């Protein structure tokens, strides 16, 4: 394999492996938030905004993988 | 296919200073913010216009948030200015490419305006402002304690018996870990914003260039997603800036 092929392959693997964790995490956040909303619908607005914040923070792990793979493809 | 690059393209030079399209767009974002500030403060009235309500709502949203975390009116008031301007800057820069026709303006064959936050240098600068400001506050509050938080020489001075040496080494190591945590703060704060915005740009660019059928209607949902993500990321940036700054600005007895 030449360098270009390895770069593309590793970028693909990086995204594939790197999004497993954030995916599970975001699912758990959504599940718990929905549980909370179902228990106490009055709190829905506050829970929803907090859920979005927590999701964005969890998602950043996936974004790091994305940044790495983008660097691999375009910059390295 | 539209050229995708991590490095912004240089449009023209002033002396030794490269004016690239990110800098150029930042200039326009600043002008937009100045215009908003000018328009709101010219005719403030007790019976507010819709525009004034929107801006006042935004400021008071962050003010109450800061007041909840600080419990100190004076500190909250002075920091609201920083947090709101960070929020406004990030929000407007994120949505910059959704201004109609702005992507088709070219200067010397280069796209004139790119969202400033889609470049790592811009977001790193913002993150350094936030983290640097928090350290300035911590240093102002209690200089020795703040430095002692990272360089833990205190336990070295306390060595009385051989068993303490191990503890001293552990403390110094923990201090180094804290220092690395500060660097990680900058990286995480900047990469989060950059990754989200840049990924949106790349996704739309790839989708448009896939084939002739996907270049007109298909990218629309992704544009909507981009607007949504831009707003959320601006809010998250402001929230995290608040938490970083408030962690340093409030005197804490524990640890």
PDB file of N, CA and C in Angstrom, chain A residues 46 48-50 52-61 63-64 66-68 70-76, chain B residues 1 4-6 120 184 187-189 191-196 198-199 202 228-229 232-233 235-236 239-240:
ATOM      1  N   UNK A  46     -36.645  22.899  30.300  1.00  0.00           N
ATOM      2  CA  UNK A  46     -35.328  22.967  30.918  1.00  0.00           C
ATOM      3  C   UNK A  46     -34.518  21.713  30.596  1.00  0.00           C
ATOM      4  N   UNK A  48     -34.882  19.757  28.074  1.00  0.00           N
ATOM      5  CA  UNK A  48     -34.516  19.682  26.660  1.00  0.00           C
ATOM      6  C   UNK A  48     -33.288  20.524  26.369  1.00  0.00           C
ATOM      7  N   UNK A  49     -33.247  21.744  26.931  1.00  0.00           N
ATOM      8  CA  UNK A  49     -32.084  22.586  26.648  1.00  0.00           C
ATOM      9  C   UNK A  49     -30.831  22.003  27.281  1.00  0.00           C
ATOM     10  N   UNK A  50     -30.983  21.463  28.504  1.00  0.00           N
ATOM     11  CA  UNK A  50     -29.812  20.829  29.124  1.00  0.00           C
ATOM     12  C   UNK A  50     -29.366  19.612  28.334  1.00  0.00           C
ATOM     13  N   UNK A  52     -29.606  19.215  25.109  1.00  0.00           N
ATOM     14  CA  UNK A  52     -28.871  19.653  23.917  1.00  0.00           C
ATOM     15  C   UNK A  52     -27.434  20.000  24.274  1.00  0.00           C
ATOM     16  N   UNK A  53     -27.251  20.687  25.415  1.00  0.00           N
ATOM     17  CA  UNK A  53     -25.902  21.059  25.827  1.00  0.00           C
ATOM     18  C   UNK A  53     -25.071  19.807  26.073  1.00  0.00           C
ATOM     19  N   UNK A  54     -25.646  18.866  26.839  1.00  0.00           N
ATOM     20  CA  UNK A  54     -24.907  17.646  27.154  1.00  0.00           C
ATOM     21  C   UNK A  54     -24.568  16.881  25.886  1.00  0.00           C
ATOM     22  N   UNK A  55     -25.511  16.865  24.948  1.00  0.00           N
ATOM     23  CA  UNK A  55     -25.268  16.161  23.685  1.00  0.00           C
ATOM     24  C   UNK A  55     -24.136  16.809  22.906  1.00  0.00           C
ATOM     25  N   UNK A  56     -24.142  18.146  22.888  1.00  0.00           N
ATOM     26  CA  UNK A  56     -23.099  18.845  22.138  1.00  0.00           C
ATOM     27  C   UNK A  56     -21.738  18.557  22.743  1.00  0.00           C
ATOM     28  N   UNK A  57     -21.690  18.445  24.074  1.00  0.00           N
ATOM     29  CA  UNK A  57     -20.409  18.166  24.718  1.00  0.00           C
ATOM     30  C   UNK A  57     -19.982  16.727  24.434  1.00  0.00           C
ATOM     31  N   UNK A  58     -20.947  15.798  24.453  1.00  0.00           N
ATOM     32  CA  UNK A  58     -20.611  14.409  24.139  1.00  0.00           C
ATOM     33  C   UNK A  58     -20.172  14.271  22.690  1.00  0.00           C
ATOM     34  N   UNK A  59     -20.863  15.030  21.843  1.00  0.00           N
ATOM     35  CA  UNK A  59     -20.581  14.922  20.423  1.00  0.00           C
ATOM     36  C   UNK A  59     -19.173  15.373  20.089  1.00  0.00           C
ATOM     37  N   UNK A  60     -18.605  16.210  20.966  1.00  0.00           N
ATOM     38  CA  UNK A  60     -17.294  16.754  20.637  1.00  0.00           C
ATOM     39  C   UNK A  60     -16.252  15.639  20.504  1.00  0.00           C
ATOM     40  N   UNK A  61     -16.473  14.507  21.215  1.00  0.00           N
ATOM     41  CA  UNK A  61     -15.537  13.385  21.056  1.00  0.00           C
ATOM     42  C   UNK A  61     -15.550  12.893  19.621  1.00  0.00           C
ATOM     43  N   UNK A  63     -16.412  14.669  17.173  1.00  0.00           N
ATOM     44  CA  UNK A  63     -15.858  15.740  16.347  1.00  0.00           C
ATOM     45  C   UNK A  63     -14.332  15.670  16.333  1.00  0.00           C
ATOM     46  N   UNK A  64     -13.729  15.271  17.479  1.00  0.00           N
ATOM     47  CA  UNK A  64     -12.265  15.138  17.486  1.00  0.00           C
ATOM     48  C   UNK A  64     -11.834  14.089  16.459  1.00  0.00           C
ATOM     49  N   UNK A  66     -13.405  13.312  13.836  1.00  0.00           N
ATOM     50  CA  UNK A  66     -13.617  13.921  12.527  1.00  0.00           C
ATOM     51  C   UNK A  66     -12.471  14.845  12.156  1.00  0.00           C
ATOM     52  N   UNK A  67     -12.041  15.655  13.149  1.00  0.00           N
ATOM     53  CA  UNK A  67     -10.936  16.586  12.888  1.00  0.00           C
ATOM     54  C   UNK A  67      -9.681  15.809  12.490  1.00  0.00           C
ATOM     55  N   UNK A  68      -9.420  14.703  13.233  1.00  0.00           N
ATOM     56  CA  UNK A  68      -8.243  13.890  12.923  1.00  0.00           C
ATOM     57  C   UNK A  68      -8.331  13.347  11.503  1.00  0.00           C
ATOM     58  N   UNK A  70     -10.104  14.496   9.003  1.00  0.00           N
ATOM     59  CA  UNK A  70      -9.986  15.578   8.025  1.00  0.00           C
ATOM     60  C   UNK A  70      -8.536  15.989   7.838  1.00  0.00           C
ATOM     61  N   UNK A  71      -7.813  16.049   8.957  1.00  0.00           N
ATOM     62  CA  UNK A  71      -6.390  16.400   8.865  1.00  0.00           C
ATOM     63  C   UNK A  71      -5.654  15.323   8.044  1.00  0.00           C
ATOM     64  N   UNK A  72      -6.015  14.049   8.303  1.00  0.00           N
ATOM     65  CA  UNK A  72      -5.376  12.959   7.568  1.00  0.00           C
ATOM     66  C   UNK A  72      -5.618  13.091   6.077  1.00  0.00           C
ATOM     67  N   UNK A  73      -6.868  13.459   5.713  1.00  0.00           N
ATOM     68  CA  UNK A  73      -7.194  13.500   4.292  1.00  0.00           C
ATOM     69  C   UNK A  73      -6.610  14.746   3.640  1.00  0.00           C
ATOM     70  N   UNK A  74      -6.830  15.929   4.269  1.00  0.00           N
ATOM     71  CA  UNK A  74      -6.532  17.167   3.560  1.00  0.00           C
ATOM     72  C   UNK A  74      -5.184  17.772   3.901  1.00  0.00           C
ATOM     73  N   UNK A  75      -4.698  17.542   5.117  1.00  0.00           N
ATOM     74  CA  UNK A  75      -3.516  18.312   5.531  1.00  0.00           C
ATOM     75  C   UNK A  75      -2.249  17.477   5.618  1.00  0.00           C
ATOM     76  N   UNK A  76      -2.363  16.221   6.096  1.00  0.00           N
ATOM     77  CA  UNK A  76      -1.138  15.446   6.346  1.00  0.00           C
ATOM     78  C   UNK A  76      -0.457  15.062   5.035  1.00  0.00           C
TER      79      UNK A  76
ATOM     80  N   UNK B   1     -14.939  20.360  -8.187  1.00  0.00           N
ATOM     81  CA  UNK B   1     -15.276  20.384  -6.768  1.00  0.00           C
ATOM     82  C   UNK B   1     -14.591  21.573  -6.098  1.00  0.00           C
ATOM     83  N   UNK B   4     -11.305  22.151  -0.786  1.00  0.00           N
ATOM     84  CA  UNK B   4     -11.442  22.094   0.670  1.00  0.00           C
ATOM     85  C   UNK B   4     -10.052  22.143   1.268  1.00  0.00           C
ATOM     86  N   UNK B   5      -9.809  23.130   2.107  1.00  0.00           N
ATOM     87  CA  UNK B   5      -8.485  23.186   2.725  1.00  0.00           C
ATOM     88  C   UNK B   5      -8.628  23.613   4.170  1.00  0.00           C
ATOM     89  N   UNK B   6      -7.729  23.103   4.993  1.00  0.00           N
ATOM     90  CA  UNK B   6      -7.740  23.504   6.400  1.00  0.00           C
ATOM     91  C   UNK B   6      -7.151  24.890   6.570  1.00  0.00           C
ATOM     92  N   UNK B 120      -9.229  26.827  12.173  1.00  0.00           N
ATOM     93  CA  UNK B 120      -8.775  26.478  13.520  1.00  0.00           C
ATOM     94  C   UNK B 120      -8.125  27.666  14.226  1.00  0.00           C
ATOM     95  N   UNK B 184      -5.567  21.112  27.566  1.00  0.00           N
ATOM     96  CA  UNK B 184      -6.660  20.327  26.987  1.00  0.00           C
ATOM     97  C   UNK B 184      -7.934  21.154  26.882  1.00  0.00           C
ATOM     98  N   UNK B 187      -7.685  23.055  23.711  1.00  0.00           N
ATOM     99  CA  UNK B 187      -7.867  22.186  22.545  1.00  0.00           C
ATOM    100  C   UNK B 187      -9.326  21.787  22.394  1.00  0.00           C
ATOM    101  N   UNK B 188      -9.959  21.392  23.506  1.00  0.00           N
ATOM    102  CA  UNK B 188     -11.332  20.895  23.384  1.00  0.00           C
ATOM    103  C   UNK B 188     -12.279  22.020  22.993  1.00  0.00           C
ATOM    104  N   UNK B 189     -12.080  23.192  23.595  1.00  0.00           N
ATOM    105  CA  UNK B 189     -12.969  24.315  23.301  1.00  0.00           C
ATOM    106  C   UNK B 189     -12.869  24.724  21.836  1.00  0.00           C
ATOM    107  N   UNK B 191     -11.438  22.885  19.182  1.00  0.00           N
ATOM    108  CA  UNK B 191     -11.696  21.835  18.197  1.00  0.00           C
ATOM    109  C   UNK B 191     -13.185  21.539  18.078  1.00  0.00           C
ATOM    110  N   UNK B 192     -13.925  21.690  19.181  1.00  0.00           N
ATOM    111  CA  UNK B 192     -15.363  21.417  19.125  1.00  0.00           C
ATOM    112  C   UNK B 192     -16.037  22.349  18.129  1.00  0.00           C
ATOM    113  N   UNK B 193     -15.772  23.630  18.305  1.00  0.00           N
ATOM    114  CA  UNK B 193     -16.396  24.622  17.431  1.00  0.00           C
ATOM    115  C   UNK B 193     -15.922  24.447  15.994  1.00  0.00           C
ATOM    116  N   UNK B 194     -14.599  24.345  15.832  1.00  0.00           N
ATOM    117  CA  UNK B 194     -14.028  24.228  14.490  1.00  0.00           C
ATOM    118  C   UNK B 194     -14.560  22.995  13.778  1.00  0.00           C
ATOM    119  N   UNK B 195     -14.556  21.852  14.476  1.00  0.00           N
ATOM    120  CA  UNK B 195     -14.974  20.595  13.855  1.00  0.00           C
ATOM    121  C   UNK B 195     -16.410  20.654  13.382  1.00  0.00           C
ATOM    122  N   UNK B 196     -17.286  21.179  14.233  1.00  0.00           N
ATOM    123  CA  UNK B 196     -18.696  21.235  13.868  1.00  0.00           C
ATOM    124  C   UNK B 196     -18.922  22.085  12.631  1.00  0.00           C
ATOM    125  N   UNK B 198     -16.673  23.292  10.382  1.00  0.00           N
ATOM    126  CA  UNK B 198     -15.936  22.835   9.201  1.00  0.00           C
ATOM    127  C   UNK B 198     -16.585  21.597   8.614  1.00  0.00           C
ATOM    128  N   UNK B 199     -17.070  20.694   9.495  1.00  0.00           N
ATOM    129  CA  UNK B 199     -17.714  19.481   9.000  1.00  0.00           C
ATOM    130  C   UNK B 199     -18.973  19.820   8.213  1.00  0.00           C
ATOM    131  N   UNK B 202     -17.835  21.017   4.804  1.00  0.00           N
ATOM    132  CA  UNK B 202     -17.321  19.937   3.968  1.00  0.00           C
ATOM    133  C   UNK B 202     -18.468  19.055   3.477  1.00  0.00           C
ATOM    134  N   UNK B 228     -28.911  25.038  12.659  1.00  0.00           N
ATOM    135  CA  UNK B 228     -29.219  24.521  13.995  1.00  0.00           C
ATOM    136  C   UNK B 228     -27.928  24.295  14.785  1.00  0.00           C
ATOM    137  N   UNK B 229     -26.984  23.593  14.152  1.00  0.00           N
ATOM    138  CA  UNK B 229     -25.719  23.269  14.827  1.00  0.00           C
ATOM    139  C   UNK B 229     -24.960  24.545  15.175  1.00  0.00           C
ATOM    140  N   UNK B 232     -26.535  26.023  18.297  1.00  0.00           N
ATOM    141  CA  UNK B 232     -26.247  25.197  19.477  1.00  0.00           C
ATOM    142  C   UNK B 232     -24.790  25.353  19.892  1.00  0.00           C
ATOM    143  N   UNK B 233     -23.892  25.356  18.910  1.00  0.00           N
ATOM    144  CA  UNK B 233     -22.470  25.444  19.253  1.00  0.00           C
ATOM    145  C   UNK B 233     -22.136  26.787  19.863  1.00  0.00           C
ATOM    146  N   UNK B 235     -24.156  28.537  21.695  1.00  0.00           N
ATOM    147  CA  UNK B 235     -24.652  28.460  23.068  1.00  0.00           C
ATOM    148  C   UNK B 235     -23.710  27.633  23.935  1.00  0.00           C
ATOM    149  N   UNK B 236     -23.247  26.496  23.378  1.00  0.00           N
ATOM    150  CA  UNK B 236     -22.351  25.628  24.138  1.00  0.00           C
ATOM    151  C   UNK B 236     -21.043  26.354  24.439  1.00  0.00           C
ATOM    152  N   UNK B 239     -21.697  28.692  27.260  1.00  0.00           N
ATOM    153  CA  UNK B 239     -21.864  27.941  28.512  1.00  0.00           C
ATOM    154  C   UNK B 239     -20.508  27.507  29.060  1.00  0.00           C
ATOM    155  N   UNK B 240     -19.681  26.926  28.176  1.00  0.00           N
ATOM    156  CA  UNK B 240     -18.392  26.407  28.638  1.00  0.00           C
ATOM    157  C   UNK B 240     -17.484  27.538  29.075  1.00  0.00           C
TER     158      UNK B 240
END
